[in-house]
Amino acid sequence: FGGAPGYIKNAFIDISNKIGISPSNILFVGDHPINDIEGARKAGMKTAWMKNVYFPKPDFADIIFKNFDQLIGEFDNES
């Protein structure tokens, strides 16, 4: 998805339309703060950012996690 933020946002919206699920009902999981998290957020999706040493923490991710067990734990805590 390298490119302008508008292009990235449109790519996420296109995917949402193709699978027939509203962006507001999608949790997008990624590790790149701009291409993954910002693009999905601008498309209206919830976002989960997997920490890594290559990128700074985005301030706009809904969930920040270190490993998938921790991500799953976020949902276990909701019940």
GROMACS .gro file of C-alpha atoms in nm:
model
   79
    1PHE     CA    1   0.000   0.000   0.000
    2GLY     CA    2   0.287   0.241  -0.046
    3GLY     CA    3   0.137   0.568  -0.162
    4ALA     CA    4  -0.074   0.863  -0.064
    5PRO     CA    5  -0.299   0.829   0.245
    6GLY     CA    6  -0.611   0.871   0.030
    7TYR     CA    7  -0.507   0.578  -0.185
    8ILE     CA    8  -0.448   0.367   0.124
    9LYS     CA    9  -0.789   0.458   0.271
   10ASN     CA   10  -0.960   0.370  -0.057
   11ALA     CA   11  -0.787   0.032  -0.066
   12PHE     CA   12  -0.931  -0.056   0.275
   13ILE     CA   13  -1.278   0.062   0.172
   14ASP     CA   14  -1.258  -0.145  -0.148
   15ILE     CA   15  -1.170  -0.456   0.052
   16SER     CA   16  -1.456  -0.389   0.293
   17ASN     CA   17  -1.700  -0.357   0.003
   18LYS     CA   18  -1.573  -0.675  -0.163
   19ILE     CA   19  -1.623  -0.885   0.151
   20GLY     CA   20  -1.955  -0.718   0.230
   21ILE     CA   21  -1.869  -0.606   0.583
   22SER     CA   22  -1.899  -0.247   0.702
   23PRO     CA   23  -1.563  -0.095   0.798
   24SER     CA   24  -1.700  -0.019   1.145
   25ASN     CA   25  -1.738  -0.396   1.200
   26ILE     CA   26  -1.378  -0.480   1.106
   27LEU     CA   27  -1.074  -0.498   1.332
   28PHE     CA   28  -0.766  -0.455   1.117
   29VAL     CA   29  -0.444  -0.594   1.264
   30GLY     CA   30  -0.114  -0.460   1.135
   31ASP     CA   31   0.239  -0.359   1.225
   32HIS     CA   32   0.295  -0.050   1.008
   33PRO     CA   33   0.161   0.268   1.169
   34ILE     CA   34   0.082   0.446   0.841
   35ASN     CA   35   0.008   0.181   0.578
   36ASP     CA   36  -0.184  -0.046   0.814
   37ILE     CA   37  -0.316   0.145   1.114
   38GLU     CA   38  -0.373   0.494   0.977
   39GLY     CA   39  -0.517   0.365   0.649
   40ALA     CA   40  -0.762   0.131   0.822
   41ARG     CA   41  -0.860   0.396   1.077
   42LYS     CA   42  -0.930   0.653   0.805
   43ALA     CA   43  -1.151   0.395   0.633
   44GLY     CA   44  -1.354   0.363   0.956
   45MET     CA   45  -1.211   0.035   1.086
   46LYS     CA   46  -1.104  -0.044   1.440
   47THR     CA   47  -0.729  -0.104   1.456
   48ALA     CA   48  -0.484  -0.322   1.648
   49TRP     CA   49  -0.114  -0.243   1.616
   50MET     CA   50   0.145  -0.511   1.686
   51LYS     CA   51   0.449  -0.351   1.850
   52ASN     CA   52   0.776  -0.379   1.663
   53VAL     CA   53   1.118  -0.219   1.683
   54TYR     CA   54   1.105  -0.065   1.335
   55PHE     CA   55   0.825   0.190   1.383
   56PRO     CA   56   0.722   0.429   1.660
   57LYS     CA   57   0.397   0.363   1.845
   58PRO     CA   58   0.099   0.522   1.668
   59ASP     CA   59  -0.117   0.735   1.897
   60PHE     CA   60  -0.431   0.644   1.705
   61ALA     CA   61  -0.447   0.262   1.733
   62ASP     CA   62  -0.745   0.124   1.927
   63ILE     CA   63  -0.542  -0.168   2.064
   64ILE     CA   64  -0.165  -0.202   2.101
   65PHE     CA   65  -0.022  -0.549   2.166
   66LYS     CA   66   0.309  -0.738   2.173
   67ASN     CA   67   0.193  -1.085   2.066
   68PHE     CA   68  -0.126  -1.255   1.956
   69ASP     CA   69  -0.190  -1.406   2.299
   70GLN     CA   70  -0.208  -1.051   2.435
   71LEU     CA   71  -0.443  -0.950   2.153
   72ILE     CA   72  -0.674  -1.243   2.225
   73GLY     CA   73  -0.662  -1.144   2.592
   74GLU     CA   74  -0.812  -0.807   2.498
   75PHE     CA   75  -1.128  -0.990   2.391
   76ASP     CA   76  -1.126  -1.234   2.683
   77ASN     CA   77  -1.140  -0.933   2.915
   78GLU     CA   78  -1.458  -0.805   2.750
   79SER     CA   79  -1.673  -1.095   2.871
   0.00000   0.00000   0.00000
